[in-house]
Coordinates of N, CA, C and O in Angstrom, one line a residue:
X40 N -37.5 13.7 -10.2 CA -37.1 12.4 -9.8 C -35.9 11.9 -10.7 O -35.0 11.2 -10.3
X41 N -36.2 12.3 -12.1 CA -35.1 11.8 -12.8 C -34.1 12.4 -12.3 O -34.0 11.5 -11.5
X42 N -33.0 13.4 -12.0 CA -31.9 13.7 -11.7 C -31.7 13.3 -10.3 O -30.5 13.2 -9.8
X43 N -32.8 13.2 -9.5 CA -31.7 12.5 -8.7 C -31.3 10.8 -8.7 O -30.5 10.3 -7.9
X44 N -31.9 10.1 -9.7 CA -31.5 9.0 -10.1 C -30.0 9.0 -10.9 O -29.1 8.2 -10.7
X45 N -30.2 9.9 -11.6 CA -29.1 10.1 -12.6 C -27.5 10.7 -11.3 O -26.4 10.3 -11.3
X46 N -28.1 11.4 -10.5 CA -27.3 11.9 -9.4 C -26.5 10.7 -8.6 O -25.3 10.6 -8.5
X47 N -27.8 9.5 -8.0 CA -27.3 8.5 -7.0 C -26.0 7.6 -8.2 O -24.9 7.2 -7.8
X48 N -26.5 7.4 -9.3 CA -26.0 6.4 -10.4 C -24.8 7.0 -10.8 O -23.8 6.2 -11.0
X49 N -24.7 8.4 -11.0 CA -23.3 8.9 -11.0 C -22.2 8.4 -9.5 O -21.3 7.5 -9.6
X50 N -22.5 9.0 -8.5 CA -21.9 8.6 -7.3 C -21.9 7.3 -6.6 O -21.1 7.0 -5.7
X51 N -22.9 6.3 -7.2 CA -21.9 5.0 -7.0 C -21.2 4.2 -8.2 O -21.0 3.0 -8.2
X52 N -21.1 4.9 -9.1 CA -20.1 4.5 -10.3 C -18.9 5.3 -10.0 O -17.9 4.6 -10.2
X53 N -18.5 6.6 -9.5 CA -17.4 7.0 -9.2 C -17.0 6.8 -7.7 O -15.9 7.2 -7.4
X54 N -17.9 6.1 -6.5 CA -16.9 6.1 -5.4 C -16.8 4.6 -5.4 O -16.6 3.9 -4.4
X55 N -17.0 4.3 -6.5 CA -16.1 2.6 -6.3 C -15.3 2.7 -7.1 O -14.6 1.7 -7.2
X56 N -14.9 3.7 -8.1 CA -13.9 3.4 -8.8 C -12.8 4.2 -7.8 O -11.6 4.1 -8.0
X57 N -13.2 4.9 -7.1 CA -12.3 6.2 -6.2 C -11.8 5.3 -5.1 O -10.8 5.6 -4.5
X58 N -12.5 4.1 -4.7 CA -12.4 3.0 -3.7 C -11.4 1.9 -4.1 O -10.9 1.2 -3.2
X59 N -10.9 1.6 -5.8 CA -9.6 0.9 -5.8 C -8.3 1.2 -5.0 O -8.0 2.2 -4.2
X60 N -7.7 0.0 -5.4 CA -6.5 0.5 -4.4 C -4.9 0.6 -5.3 O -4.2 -0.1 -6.0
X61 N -4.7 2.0 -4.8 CA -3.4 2.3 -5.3 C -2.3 1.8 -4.7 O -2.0 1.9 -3.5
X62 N -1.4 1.1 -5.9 CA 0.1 1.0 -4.8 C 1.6 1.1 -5.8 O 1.6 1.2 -7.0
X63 N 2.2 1.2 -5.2 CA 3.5 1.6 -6.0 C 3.9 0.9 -6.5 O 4.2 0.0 -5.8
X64 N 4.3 0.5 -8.0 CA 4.7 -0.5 -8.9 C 5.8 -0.2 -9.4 O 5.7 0.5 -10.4
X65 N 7.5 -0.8 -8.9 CA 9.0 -0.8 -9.2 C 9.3 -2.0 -9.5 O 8.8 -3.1 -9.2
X66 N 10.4 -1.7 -10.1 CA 11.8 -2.7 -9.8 C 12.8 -2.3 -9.3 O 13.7 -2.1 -10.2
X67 N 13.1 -2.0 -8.1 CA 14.2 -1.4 -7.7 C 13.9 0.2 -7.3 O 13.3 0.4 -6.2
X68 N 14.4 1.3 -8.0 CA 14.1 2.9 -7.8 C 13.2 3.1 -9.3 O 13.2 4.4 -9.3
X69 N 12.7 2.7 -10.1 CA 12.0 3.0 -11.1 C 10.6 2.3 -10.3 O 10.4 1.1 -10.1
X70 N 9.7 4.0 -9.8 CA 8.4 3.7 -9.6 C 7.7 4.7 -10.0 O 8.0 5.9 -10.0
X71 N 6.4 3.6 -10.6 CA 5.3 4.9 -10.5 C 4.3 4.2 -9.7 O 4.5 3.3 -8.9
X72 N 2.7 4.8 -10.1 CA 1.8 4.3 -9.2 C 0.9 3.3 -9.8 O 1.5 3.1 -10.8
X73 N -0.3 2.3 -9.8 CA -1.0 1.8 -10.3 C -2.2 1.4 -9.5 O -2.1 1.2 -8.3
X74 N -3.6 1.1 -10.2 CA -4.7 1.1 -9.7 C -4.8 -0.5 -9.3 O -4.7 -1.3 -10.3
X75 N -5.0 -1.0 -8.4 CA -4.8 -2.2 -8.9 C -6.0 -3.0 -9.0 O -6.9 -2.5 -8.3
X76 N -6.4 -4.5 -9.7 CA -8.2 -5.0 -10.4 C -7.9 -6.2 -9.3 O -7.0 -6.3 -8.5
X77 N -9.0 -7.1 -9.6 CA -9.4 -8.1 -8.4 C -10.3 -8.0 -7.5 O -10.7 -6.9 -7.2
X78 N -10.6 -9.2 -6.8 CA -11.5 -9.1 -6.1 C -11.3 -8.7 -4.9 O -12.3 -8.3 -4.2
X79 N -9.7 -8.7 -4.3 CA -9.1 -8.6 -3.0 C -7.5 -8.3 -3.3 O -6.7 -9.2 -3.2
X80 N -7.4 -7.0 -3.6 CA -6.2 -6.7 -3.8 C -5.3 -6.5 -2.8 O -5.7 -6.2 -1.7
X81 N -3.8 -6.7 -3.0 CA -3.0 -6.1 -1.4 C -1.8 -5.4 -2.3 O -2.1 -5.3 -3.5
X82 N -0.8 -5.0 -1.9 CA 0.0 -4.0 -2.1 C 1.5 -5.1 -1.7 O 1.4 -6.1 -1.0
X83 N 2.6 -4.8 -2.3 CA 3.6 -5.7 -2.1 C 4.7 -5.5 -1.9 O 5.0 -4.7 -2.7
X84 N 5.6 -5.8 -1.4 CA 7.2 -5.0 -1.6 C 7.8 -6.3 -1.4 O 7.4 -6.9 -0.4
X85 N 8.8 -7.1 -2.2 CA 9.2 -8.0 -2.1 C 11.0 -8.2 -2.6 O 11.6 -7.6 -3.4
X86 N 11.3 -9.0 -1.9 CA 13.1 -8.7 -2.4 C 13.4 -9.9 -2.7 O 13.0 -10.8 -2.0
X87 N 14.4 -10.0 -3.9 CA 14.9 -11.0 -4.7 C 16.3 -11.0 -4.6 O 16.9 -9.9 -4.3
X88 N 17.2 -12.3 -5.0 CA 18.9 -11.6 -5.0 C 18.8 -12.7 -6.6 O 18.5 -13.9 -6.3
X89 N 19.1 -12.6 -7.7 CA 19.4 -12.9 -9.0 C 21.1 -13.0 -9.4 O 21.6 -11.9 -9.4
X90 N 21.8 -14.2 -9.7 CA 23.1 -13.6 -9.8 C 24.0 -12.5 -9.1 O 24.6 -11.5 -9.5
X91 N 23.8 -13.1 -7.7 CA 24.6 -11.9 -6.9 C 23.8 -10.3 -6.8 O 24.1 -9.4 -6.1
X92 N 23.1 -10.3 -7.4 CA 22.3 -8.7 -7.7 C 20.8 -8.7 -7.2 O 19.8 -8.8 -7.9
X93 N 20.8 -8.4 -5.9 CA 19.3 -8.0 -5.3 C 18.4 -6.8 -6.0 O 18.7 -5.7 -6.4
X94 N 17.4 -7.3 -6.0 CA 16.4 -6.8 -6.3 C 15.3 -6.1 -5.6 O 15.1 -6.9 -4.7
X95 N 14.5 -5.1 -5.6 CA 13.1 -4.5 -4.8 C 12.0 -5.0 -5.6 O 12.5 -4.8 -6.7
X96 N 11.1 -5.4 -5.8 CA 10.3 -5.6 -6.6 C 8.6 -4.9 -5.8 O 8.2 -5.5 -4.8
X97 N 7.8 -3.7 -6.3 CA 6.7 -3.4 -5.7 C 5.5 -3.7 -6.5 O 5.9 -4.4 -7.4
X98 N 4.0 -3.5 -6.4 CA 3.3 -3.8 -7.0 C 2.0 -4.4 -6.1 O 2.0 -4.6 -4.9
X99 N 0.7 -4.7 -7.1 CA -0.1 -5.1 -7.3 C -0.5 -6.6 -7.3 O -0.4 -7.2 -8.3
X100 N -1.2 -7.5 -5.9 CA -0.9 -8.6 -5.8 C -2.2 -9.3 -5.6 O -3.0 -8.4 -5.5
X101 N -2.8 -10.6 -5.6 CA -4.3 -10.4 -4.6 C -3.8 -10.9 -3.6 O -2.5 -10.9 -3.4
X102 N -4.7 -11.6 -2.5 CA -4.3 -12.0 -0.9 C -3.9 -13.4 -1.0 O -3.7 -14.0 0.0
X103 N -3.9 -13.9 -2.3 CA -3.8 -15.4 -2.0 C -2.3 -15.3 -2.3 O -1.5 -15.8 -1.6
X104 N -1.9 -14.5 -3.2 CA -0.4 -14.5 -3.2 C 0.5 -13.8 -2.3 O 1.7 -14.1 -2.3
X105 N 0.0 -13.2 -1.6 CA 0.8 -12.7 -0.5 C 0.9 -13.4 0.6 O 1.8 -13.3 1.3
X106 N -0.5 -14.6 0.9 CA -0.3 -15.4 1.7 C 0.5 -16.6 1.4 O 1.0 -17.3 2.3
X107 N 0.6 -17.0 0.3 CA 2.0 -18.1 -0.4 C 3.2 -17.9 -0.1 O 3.9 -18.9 0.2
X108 N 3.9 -16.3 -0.1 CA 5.5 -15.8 -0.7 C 5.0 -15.0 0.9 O 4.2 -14.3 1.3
X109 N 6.7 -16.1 1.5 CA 6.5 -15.9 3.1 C 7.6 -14.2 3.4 O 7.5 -13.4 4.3
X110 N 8.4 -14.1 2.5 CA 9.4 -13.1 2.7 C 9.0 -11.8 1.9 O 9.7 -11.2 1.1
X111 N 7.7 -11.5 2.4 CA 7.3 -10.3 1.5 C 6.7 -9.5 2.1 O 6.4 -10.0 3.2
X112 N 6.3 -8.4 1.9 CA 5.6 -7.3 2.9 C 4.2 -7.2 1.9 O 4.3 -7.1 0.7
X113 N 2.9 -7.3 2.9 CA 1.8 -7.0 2.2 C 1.1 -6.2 2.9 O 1.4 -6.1 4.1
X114 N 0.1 -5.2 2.3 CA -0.7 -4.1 2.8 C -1.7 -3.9 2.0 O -1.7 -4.1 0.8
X115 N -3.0 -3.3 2.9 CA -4.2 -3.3 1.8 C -4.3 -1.3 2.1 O -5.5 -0.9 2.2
X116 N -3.6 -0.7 2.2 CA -3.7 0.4 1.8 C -3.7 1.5 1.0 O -2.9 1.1 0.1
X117 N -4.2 3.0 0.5 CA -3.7 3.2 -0.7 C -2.1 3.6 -0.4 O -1.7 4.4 0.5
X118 N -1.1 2.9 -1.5 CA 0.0 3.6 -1.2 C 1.1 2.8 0.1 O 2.2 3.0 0.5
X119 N 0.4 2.3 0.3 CA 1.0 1.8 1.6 C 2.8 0.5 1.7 O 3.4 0.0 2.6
X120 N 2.8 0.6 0.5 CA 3.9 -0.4 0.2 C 5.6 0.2 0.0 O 6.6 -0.5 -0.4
X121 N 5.6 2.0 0.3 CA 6.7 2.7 -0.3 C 7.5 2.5 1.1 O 6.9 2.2 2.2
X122 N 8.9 2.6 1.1 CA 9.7 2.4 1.8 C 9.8 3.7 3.4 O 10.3 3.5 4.4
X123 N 8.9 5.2 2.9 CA 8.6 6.3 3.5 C 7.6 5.8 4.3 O 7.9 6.2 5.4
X124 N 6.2 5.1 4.5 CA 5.3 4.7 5.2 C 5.7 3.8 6.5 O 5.3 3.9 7.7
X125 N 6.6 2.9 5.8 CA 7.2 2.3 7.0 C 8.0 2.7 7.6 O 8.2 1.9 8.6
X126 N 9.1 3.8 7.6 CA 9.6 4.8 8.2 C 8.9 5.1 9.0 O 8.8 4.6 10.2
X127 N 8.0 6.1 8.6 CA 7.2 6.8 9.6 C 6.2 6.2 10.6 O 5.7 6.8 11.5
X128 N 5.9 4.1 10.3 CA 5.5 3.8 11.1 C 6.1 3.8 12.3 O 5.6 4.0 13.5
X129 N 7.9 3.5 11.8 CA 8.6 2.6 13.1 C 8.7 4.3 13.8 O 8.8 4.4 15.0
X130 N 8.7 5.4 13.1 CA 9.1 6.2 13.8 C 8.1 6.7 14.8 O 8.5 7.2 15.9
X131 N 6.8 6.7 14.5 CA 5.4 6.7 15.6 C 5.6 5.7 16.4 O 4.8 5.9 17.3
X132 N 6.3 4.7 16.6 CA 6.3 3.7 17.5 C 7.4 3.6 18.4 O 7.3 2.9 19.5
X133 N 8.6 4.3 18.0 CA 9.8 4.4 18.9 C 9.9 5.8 19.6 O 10.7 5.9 20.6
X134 N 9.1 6.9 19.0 CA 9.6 8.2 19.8 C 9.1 7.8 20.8 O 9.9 7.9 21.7
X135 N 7.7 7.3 21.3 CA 7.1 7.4 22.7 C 7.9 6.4 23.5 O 8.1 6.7 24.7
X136 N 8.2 5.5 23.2 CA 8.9 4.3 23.5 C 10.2 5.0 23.9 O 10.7 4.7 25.0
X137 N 11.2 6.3 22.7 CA 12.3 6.6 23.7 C 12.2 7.6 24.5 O 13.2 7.9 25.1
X138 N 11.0 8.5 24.7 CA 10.8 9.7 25.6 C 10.0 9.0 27.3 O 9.9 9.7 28.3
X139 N 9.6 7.7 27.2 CA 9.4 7.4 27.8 C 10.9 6.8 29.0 O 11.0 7.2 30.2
X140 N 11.5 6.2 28.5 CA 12.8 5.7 29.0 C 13.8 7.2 28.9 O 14.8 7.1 29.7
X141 N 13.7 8.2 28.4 CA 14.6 9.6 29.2 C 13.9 10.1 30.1 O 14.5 10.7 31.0
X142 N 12.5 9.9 30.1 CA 12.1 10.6 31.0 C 11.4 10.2 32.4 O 10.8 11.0 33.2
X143 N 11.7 8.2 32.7 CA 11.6 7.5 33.5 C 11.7 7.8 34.7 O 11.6 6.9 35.6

């Protein structure tokens, strides 16, 4: 009985930590990844222009700030905030959209 106590207590201490959420944290092209804490995290990609010089800004946000800052992209995915994700969304969404119209 004891090990499988010791068993269940391992496995939900590691699948909630395996359950944070990862997102990409830049300024510009300097990214790495980060785990992010809170109660309700989202994922962020946000653009700034400072003295003529735009900026990328990624990262780790919770939902109340993403719902404040209207010109920003949020996502509760792991990962979900890199510039390649949304590529491949718009690109799942236009190939059937233009094979449909060649092949009308």
């Amino acid at each position: 009985m004891k090990p499988l106590v010791t068993l269940l207590l391992a496995f939900f201490l590691f699948s909630e930590a395996s359950e944070a959420l990862k997102c990409y944290a830049c300024i510009n092209s300097d990214c790495k990844t980060e785990t992010c804490v809170g109660s309700d995290p989202r994922c962020i990609t946000a653009q700034a222009k400072v003295l003529n010089t735009a900026y990328t800004g990624k990262g780790c946000v919770d939902t109340t700030v993403c719902n404040a800052i209207g010109q920003a992209y949020c996502c509760s995915s792991d990962l979900c905030n890199s510039a390649e994700g949304v590529y491949w969304s718009l690109m799942m969404i236009l190939a059937p959209l233009l094979s449909f119209i060649l092949f009308l």
